[in-house]
Tab-separated table of C-alpha atoms in Angstrom:
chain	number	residue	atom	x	y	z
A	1	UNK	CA	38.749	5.906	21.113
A	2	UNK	CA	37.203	6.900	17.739
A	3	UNK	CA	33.758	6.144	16.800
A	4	UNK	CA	33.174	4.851	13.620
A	5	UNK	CA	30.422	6.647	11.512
A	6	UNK	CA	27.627	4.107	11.142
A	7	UNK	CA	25.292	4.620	8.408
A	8	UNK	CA	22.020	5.283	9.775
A	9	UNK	CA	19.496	2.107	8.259
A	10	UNK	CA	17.030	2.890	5.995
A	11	UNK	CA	13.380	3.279	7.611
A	12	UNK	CA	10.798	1.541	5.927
A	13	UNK	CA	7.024	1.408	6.783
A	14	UNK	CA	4.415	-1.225	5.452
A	15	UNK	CA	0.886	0.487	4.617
A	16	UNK	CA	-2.175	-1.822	4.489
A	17	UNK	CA	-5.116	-0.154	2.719
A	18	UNK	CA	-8.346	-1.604	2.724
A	19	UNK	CA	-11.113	-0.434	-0.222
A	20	UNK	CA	-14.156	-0.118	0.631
A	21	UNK	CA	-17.050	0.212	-2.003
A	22	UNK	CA	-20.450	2.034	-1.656
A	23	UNK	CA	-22.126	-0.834	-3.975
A	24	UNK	CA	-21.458	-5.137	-4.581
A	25	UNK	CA	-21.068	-3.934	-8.593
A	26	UNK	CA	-17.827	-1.968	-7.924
A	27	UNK	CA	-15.121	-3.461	-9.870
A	28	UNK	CA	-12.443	-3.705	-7.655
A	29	UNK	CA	-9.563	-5.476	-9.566
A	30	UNK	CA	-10.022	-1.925	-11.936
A	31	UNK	CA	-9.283	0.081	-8.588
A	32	UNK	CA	-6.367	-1.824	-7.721
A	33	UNK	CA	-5.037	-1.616	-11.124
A	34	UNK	CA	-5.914	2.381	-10.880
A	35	UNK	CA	-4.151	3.040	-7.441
A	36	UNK	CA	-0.955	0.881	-8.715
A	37	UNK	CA	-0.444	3.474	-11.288
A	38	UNK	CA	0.069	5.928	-8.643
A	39	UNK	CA	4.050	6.784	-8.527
A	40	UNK	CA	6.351	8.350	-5.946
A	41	UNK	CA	9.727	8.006	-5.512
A	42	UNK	CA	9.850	5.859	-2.242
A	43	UNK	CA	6.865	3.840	-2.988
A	44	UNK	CA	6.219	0.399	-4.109
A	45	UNK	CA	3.047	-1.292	-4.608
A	46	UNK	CA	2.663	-5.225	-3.375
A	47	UNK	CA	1.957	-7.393	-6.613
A	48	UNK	CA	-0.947	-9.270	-4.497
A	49	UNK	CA	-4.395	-7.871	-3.691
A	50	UNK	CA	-7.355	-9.850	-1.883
A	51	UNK	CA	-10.891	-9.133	-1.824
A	52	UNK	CA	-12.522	-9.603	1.466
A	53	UNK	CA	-16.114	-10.729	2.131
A	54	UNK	CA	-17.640	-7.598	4.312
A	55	UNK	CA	-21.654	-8.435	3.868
A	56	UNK	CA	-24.394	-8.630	2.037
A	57	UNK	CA	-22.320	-9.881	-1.354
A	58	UNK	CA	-20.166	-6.322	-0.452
A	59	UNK	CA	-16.293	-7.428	-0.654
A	60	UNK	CA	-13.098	-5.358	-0.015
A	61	UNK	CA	-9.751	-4.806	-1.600
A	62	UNK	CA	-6.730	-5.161	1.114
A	63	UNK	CA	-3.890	-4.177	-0.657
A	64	UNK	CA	-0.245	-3.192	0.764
A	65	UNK	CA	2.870	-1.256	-0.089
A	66	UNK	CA	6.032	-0.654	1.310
A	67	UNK	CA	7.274	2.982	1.646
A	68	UNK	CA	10.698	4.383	2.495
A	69	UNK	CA	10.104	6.962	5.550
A	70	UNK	CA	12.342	9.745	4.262
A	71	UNK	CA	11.447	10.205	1.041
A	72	UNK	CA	7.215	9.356	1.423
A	73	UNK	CA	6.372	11.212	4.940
């Protein structure tokens, strides 16, 4: 019998970063902008970021991405 020669799938990861700020003052939608602009070939940055209540008036920026194994790790 002969084996066919299946492509092997393409291995994608989803990455959830959370942004954490020393101060309540710290503009965050600035940050998100700032990290977005960051490029690699593999990479792509989700549209959609939250900010999270953490305390005290202190929120945090959850952001994700998706990244293609093989060409990011």
């Amino acid at each position: 019998k002969v084996k066919k020669n299946k492509e092997k799938a393409v291995e994608k990861s989803l990455v959830v970063l959370e942004v954490k700020p020393w101060e309540a003052d710290c503009d965050l939608h600035m940050v998100f902008n700032e990290i977005c602009k960051f490029e690699l070939e593999g990479l792509v940055w989700g549209q959609a970021h939250e900010l999270v209540p953490v305390a005290y008036g202190i929120k945090k920026l959850v952001m994700q991405c998706v990244i293609v194994d093989e060409l990011v790790l």
